[in-house]
PDB file of C-alpha atoms in Angstrom:
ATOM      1  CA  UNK A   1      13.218   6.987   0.135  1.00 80.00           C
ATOM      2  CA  UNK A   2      10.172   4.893   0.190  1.00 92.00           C
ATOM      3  CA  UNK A   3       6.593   4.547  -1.432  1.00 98.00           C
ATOM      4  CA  UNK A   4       3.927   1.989  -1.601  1.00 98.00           C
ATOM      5  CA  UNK A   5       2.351  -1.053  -3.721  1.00 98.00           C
ATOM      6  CA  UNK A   6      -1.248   0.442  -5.224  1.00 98.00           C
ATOM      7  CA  UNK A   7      -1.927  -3.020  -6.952  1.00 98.00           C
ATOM      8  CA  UNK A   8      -1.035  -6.551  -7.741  1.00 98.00           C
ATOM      9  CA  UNK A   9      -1.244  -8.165 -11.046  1.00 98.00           C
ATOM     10  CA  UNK A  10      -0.137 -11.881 -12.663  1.00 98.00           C
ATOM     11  CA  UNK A  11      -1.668 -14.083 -15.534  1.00 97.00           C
ATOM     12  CA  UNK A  12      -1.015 -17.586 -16.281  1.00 97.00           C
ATOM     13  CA  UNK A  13      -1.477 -17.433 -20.171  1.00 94.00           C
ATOM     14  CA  UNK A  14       0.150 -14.816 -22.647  1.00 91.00           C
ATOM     15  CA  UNK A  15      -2.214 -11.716 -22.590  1.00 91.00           C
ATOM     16  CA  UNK A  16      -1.401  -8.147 -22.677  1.00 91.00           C
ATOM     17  CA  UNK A  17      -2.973  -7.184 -19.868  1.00 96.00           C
ATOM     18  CA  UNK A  18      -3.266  -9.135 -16.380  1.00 98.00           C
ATOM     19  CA  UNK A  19      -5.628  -9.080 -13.602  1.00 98.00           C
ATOM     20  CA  UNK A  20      -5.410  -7.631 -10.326  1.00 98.00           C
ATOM     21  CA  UNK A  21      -4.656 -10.223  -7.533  1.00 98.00           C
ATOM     22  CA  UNK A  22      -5.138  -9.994  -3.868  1.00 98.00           C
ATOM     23  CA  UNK A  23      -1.711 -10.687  -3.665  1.00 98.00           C
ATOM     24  CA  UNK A  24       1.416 -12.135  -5.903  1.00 98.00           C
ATOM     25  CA  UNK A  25       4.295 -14.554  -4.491  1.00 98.00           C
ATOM     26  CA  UNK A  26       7.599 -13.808  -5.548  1.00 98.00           C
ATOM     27  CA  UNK A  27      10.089 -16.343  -6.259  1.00 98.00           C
ATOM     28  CA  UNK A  28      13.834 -15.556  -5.929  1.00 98.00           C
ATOM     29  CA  UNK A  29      15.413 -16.248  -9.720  1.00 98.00           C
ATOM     30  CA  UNK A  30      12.350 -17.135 -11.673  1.00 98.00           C
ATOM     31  CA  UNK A  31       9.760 -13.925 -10.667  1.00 98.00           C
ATOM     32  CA  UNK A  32       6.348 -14.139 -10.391  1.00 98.00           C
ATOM     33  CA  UNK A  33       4.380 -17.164  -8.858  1.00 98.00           C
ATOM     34  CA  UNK A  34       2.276 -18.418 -11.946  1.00 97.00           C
ATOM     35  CA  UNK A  35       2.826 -15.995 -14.178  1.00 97.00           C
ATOM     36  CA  UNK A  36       3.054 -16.913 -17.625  1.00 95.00           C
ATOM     37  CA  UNK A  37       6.791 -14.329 -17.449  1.00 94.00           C
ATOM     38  CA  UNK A  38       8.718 -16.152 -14.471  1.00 96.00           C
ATOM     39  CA  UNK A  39      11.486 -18.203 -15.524  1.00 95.00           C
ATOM     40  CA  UNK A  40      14.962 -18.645 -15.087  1.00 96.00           C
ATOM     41  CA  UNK A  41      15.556 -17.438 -18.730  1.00 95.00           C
ATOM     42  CA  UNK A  42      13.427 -15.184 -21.083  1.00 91.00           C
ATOM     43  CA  UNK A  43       9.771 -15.897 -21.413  1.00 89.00           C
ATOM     44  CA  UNK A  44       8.546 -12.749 -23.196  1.00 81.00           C
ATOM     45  CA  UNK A  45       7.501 -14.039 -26.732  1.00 79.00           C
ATOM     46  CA  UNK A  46      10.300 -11.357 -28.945  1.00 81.00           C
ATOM     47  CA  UNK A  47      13.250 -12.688 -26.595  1.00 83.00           C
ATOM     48  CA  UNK A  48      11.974 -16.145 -27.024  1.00 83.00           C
ATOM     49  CA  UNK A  49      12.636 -16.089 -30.401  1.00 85.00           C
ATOM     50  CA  UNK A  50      16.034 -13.825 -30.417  1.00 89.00           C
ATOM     51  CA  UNK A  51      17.905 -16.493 -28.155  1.00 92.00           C
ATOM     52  CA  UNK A  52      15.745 -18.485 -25.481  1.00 91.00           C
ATOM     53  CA  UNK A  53      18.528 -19.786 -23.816  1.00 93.00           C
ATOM     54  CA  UNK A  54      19.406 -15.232 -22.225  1.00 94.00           C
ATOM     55  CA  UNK A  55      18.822 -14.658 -18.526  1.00 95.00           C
ATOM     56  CA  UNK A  56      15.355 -13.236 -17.523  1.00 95.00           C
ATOM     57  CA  UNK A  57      16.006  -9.784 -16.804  1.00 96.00           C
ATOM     58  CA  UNK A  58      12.264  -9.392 -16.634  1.00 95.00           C
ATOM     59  CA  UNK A  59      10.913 -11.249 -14.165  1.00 97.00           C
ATOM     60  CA  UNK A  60       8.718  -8.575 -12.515  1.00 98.00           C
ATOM     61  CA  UNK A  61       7.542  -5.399 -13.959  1.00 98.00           C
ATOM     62  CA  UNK A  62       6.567  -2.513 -11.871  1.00 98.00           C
ATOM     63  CA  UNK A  63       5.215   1.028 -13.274  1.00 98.00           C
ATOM     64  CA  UNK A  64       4.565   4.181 -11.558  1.00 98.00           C
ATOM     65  CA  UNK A  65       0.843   5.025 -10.997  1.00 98.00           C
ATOM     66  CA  UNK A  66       1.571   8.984 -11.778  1.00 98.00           C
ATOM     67  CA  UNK A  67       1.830   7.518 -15.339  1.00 97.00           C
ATOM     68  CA  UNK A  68      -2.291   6.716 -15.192  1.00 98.00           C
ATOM     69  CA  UNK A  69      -2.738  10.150 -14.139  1.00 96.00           C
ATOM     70  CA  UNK A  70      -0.763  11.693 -16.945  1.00 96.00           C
ATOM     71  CA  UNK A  71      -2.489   9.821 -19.411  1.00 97.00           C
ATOM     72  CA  UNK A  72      -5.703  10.308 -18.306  1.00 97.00           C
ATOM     73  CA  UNK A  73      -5.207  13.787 -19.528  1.00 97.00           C
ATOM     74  CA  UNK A  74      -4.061  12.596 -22.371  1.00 96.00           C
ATOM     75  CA  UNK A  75      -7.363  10.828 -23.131  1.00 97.00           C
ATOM     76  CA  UNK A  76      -6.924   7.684 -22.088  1.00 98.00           C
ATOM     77  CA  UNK A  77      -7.956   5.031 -19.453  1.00 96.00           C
ATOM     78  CA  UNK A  78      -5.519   3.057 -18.342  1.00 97.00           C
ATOM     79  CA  UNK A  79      -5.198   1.333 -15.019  1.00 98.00           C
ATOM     80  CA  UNK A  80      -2.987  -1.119 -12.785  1.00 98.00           C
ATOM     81  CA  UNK A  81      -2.504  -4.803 -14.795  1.00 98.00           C
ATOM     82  CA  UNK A  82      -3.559  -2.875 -18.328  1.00 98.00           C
ATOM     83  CA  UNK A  83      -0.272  -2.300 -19.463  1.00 97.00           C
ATOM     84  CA  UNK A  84       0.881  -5.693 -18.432  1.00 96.00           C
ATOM     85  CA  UNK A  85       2.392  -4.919 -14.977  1.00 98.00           C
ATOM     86  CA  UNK A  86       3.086  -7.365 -12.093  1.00 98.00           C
ATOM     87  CA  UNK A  87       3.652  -4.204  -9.364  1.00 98.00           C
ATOM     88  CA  UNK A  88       1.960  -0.755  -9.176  1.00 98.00           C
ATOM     89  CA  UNK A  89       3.727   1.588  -7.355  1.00 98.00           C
ATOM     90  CA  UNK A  90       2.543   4.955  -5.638  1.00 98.00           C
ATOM     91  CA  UNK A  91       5.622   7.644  -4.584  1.00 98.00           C
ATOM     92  CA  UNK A  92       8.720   6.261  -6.127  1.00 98.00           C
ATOM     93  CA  UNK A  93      10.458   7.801  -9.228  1.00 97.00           C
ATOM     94  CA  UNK A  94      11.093   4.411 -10.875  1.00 98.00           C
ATOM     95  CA  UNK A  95      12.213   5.609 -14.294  1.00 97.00           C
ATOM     96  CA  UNK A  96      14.587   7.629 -12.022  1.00 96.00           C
ATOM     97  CA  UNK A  97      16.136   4.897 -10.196  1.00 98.00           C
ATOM     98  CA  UNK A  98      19.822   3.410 -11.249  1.00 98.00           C
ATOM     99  CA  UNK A  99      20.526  -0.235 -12.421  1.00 98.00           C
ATOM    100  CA  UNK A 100      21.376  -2.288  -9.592  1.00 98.00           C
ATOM    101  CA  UNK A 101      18.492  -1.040  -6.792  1.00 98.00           C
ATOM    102  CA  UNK A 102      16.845  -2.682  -4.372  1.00 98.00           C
ATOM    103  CA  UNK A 103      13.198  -2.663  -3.927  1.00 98.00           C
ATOM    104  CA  UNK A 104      12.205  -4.183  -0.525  1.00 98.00           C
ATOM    105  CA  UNK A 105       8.476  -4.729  -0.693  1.00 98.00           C
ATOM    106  CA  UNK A 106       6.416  -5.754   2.091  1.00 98.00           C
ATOM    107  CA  UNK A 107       7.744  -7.665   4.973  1.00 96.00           C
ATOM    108  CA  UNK A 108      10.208 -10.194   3.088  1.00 98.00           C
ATOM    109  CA  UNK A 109      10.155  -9.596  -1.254  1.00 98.00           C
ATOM    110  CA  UNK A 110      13.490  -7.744  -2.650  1.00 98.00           C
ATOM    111  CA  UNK A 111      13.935  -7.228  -6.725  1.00 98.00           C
ATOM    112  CA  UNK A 112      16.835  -6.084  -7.752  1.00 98.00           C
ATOM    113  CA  UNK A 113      16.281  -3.156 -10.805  1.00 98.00           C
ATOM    114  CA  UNK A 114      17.499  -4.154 -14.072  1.00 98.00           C
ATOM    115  CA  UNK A 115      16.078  -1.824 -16.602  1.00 98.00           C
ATOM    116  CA  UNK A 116      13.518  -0.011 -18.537  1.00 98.00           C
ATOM    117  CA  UNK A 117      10.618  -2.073 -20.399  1.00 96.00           C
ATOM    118  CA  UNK A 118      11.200  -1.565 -23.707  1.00 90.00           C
ATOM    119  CA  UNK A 119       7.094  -0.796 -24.833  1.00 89.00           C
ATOM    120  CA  UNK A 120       5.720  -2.815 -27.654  1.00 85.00           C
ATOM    121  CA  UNK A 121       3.402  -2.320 -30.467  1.00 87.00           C
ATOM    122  CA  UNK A 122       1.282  -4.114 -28.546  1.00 91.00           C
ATOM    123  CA  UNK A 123       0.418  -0.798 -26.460  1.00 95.00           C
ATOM    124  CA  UNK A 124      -1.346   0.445 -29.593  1.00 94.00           C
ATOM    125  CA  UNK A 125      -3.785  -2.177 -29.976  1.00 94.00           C
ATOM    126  CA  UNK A 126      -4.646  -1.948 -26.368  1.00 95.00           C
ATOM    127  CA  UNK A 127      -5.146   2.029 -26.860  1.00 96.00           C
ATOM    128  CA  UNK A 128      -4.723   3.523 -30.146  1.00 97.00           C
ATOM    129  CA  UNK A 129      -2.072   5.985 -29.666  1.00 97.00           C
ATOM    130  CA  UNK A 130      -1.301   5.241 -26.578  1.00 97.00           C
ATOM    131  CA  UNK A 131       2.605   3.894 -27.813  1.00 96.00           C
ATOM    132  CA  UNK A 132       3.516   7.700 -28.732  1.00 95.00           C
ATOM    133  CA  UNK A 133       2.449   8.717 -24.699  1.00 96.00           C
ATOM    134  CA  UNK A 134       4.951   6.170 -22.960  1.00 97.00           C
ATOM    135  CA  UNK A 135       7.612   6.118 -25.630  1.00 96.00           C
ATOM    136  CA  UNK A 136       9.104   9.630 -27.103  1.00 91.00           C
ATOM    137  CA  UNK A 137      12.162  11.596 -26.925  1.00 92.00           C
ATOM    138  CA  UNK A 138      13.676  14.236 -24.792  1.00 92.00           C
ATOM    139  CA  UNK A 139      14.655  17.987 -25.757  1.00 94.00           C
ATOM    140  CA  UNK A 140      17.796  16.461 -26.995  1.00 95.00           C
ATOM    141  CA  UNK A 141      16.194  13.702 -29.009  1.00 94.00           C
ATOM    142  CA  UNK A 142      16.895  11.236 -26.578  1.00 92.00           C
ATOM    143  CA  UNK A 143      14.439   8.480 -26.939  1.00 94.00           C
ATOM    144  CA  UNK A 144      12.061   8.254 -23.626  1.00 94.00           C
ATOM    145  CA  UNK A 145      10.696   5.195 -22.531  1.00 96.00           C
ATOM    146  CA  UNK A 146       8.008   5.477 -19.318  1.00 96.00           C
ATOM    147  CA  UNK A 147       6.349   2.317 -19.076  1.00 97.00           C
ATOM    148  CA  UNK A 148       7.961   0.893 -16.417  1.00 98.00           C
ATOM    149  CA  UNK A 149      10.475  -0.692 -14.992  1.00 98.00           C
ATOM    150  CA  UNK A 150      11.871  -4.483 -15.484  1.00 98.00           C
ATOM    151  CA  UNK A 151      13.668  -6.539 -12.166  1.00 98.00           C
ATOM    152  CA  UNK A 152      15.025  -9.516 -10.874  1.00 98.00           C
ATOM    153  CA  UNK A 153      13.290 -11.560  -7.781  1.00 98.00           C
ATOM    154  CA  UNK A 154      16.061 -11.976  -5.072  1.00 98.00           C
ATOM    155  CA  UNK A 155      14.910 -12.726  -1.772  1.00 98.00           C
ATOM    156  CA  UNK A 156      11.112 -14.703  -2.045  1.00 98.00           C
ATOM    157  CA  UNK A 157       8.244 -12.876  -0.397  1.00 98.00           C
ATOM    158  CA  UNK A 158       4.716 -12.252  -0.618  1.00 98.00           C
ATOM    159  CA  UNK A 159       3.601  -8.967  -1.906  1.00 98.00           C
ATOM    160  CA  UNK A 160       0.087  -6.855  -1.584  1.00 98.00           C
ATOM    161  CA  UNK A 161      -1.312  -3.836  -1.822  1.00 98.00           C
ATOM    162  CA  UNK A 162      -0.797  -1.464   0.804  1.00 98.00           C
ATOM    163  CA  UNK A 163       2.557  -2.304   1.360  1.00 98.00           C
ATOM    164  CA  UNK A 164       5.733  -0.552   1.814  1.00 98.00           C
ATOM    165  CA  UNK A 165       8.501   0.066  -0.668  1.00 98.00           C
ATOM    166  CA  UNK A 166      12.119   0.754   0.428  1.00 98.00           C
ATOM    167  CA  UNK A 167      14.692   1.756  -1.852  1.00 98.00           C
ATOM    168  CA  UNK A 168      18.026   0.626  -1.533  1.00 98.00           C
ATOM    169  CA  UNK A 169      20.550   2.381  -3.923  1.00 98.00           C
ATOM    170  CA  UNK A 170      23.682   0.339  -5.661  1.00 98.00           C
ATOM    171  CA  UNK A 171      27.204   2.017  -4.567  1.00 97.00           C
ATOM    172  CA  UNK A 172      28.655   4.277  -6.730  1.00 97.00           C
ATOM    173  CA  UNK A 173      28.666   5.354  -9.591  1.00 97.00           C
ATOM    174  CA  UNK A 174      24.703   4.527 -10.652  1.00 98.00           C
ATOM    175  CA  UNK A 175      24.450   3.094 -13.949  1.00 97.00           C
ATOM    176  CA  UNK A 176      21.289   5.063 -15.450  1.00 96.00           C
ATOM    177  CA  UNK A 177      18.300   2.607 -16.668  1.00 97.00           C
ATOM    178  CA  UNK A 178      18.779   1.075 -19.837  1.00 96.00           C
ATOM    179  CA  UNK A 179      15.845  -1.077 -22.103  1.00 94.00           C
ATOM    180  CA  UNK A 180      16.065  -4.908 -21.309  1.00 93.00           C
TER     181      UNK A 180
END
């Protein structure tokens, strides 16, 4: 299994969305080069305040660039670094992918999967309404989360658009994704 990186995206200060980058540097245990979320321990502002001393289980954040498409006909606009992404992805399932993968990116970059973002309110005053589309629940009232994916930074490597994704499954049995 394989897809692709469709964009790169990293800010230095606390903003909701980040720009698109030429390319990103990842750094193995601490995430993105410069980005305001690498760390050894939590950096997003909520964790900060639970317990600032937890392990950063969010170092990079991919998403899925289907999800654009699906809420474009929805009625919104929403595009790569909006929704506070480090890694757009083209061709992977990521919501679909167990705890514990491996993402080889590009020639050298591996993150290791370890959840599902867990959207904010946050998403609502970027696009009102727009919360509802990537959080909701299933058939069985399962609650649904969609925007994204959160990862670990284990092997250092430079990442771009255009480049290759390969999966790497964990052995048996997959845990499914869980929020972080």
């Amino acid at each position: 299994m394989s897809g692709s990186v469709t964009a790169v995206s990293s800010n230095s200060a606390y903003s909701f969305t980040k720009p698109n980058r030429n390319s990103i540097r990842l750094l193995a245990g601490l995430g993105v080069e410069g980005d305001v979320h690498a760390g050894v321990t939590v950096k997003h502002r909520s964790r900060v305040a639970q317990d600032p001393t937890r392990p950063n289980l969010r170092q990079v954040h991919l998403i899925h660039e289907e999800l654009f498409t699906e809420l474009r006909t929805a009625g919104f606009t929403v595009a790569p670094g909006d929704l506070g992404e480090n890694i757009t992805t083209r061709g992977i399932d990521l919501l679909g992918l167990p705890v514990g993968t491996l993402l080889r990116i590009g020639d050298e970059a591996v993150v290791e999967v370890t959840g599902l973002r867990n959207p904010c309110l946050q998403i609502d005053i970027f696009q009102e309404g727009l919360l509802k589309q990537v959080v909701g629940r299933d058939e069985a009232g399962n609650v649904v989360r969609k925007a994204g994916i959160m990862s670990v930074v284990t092997t250092d490597g430079t990442v771009r658009p255009g480049d290759t994704i390969e999966i790497e499954l964990p052995a048996r049995p997959h845990r499914p994704l869980e929020r972080v």
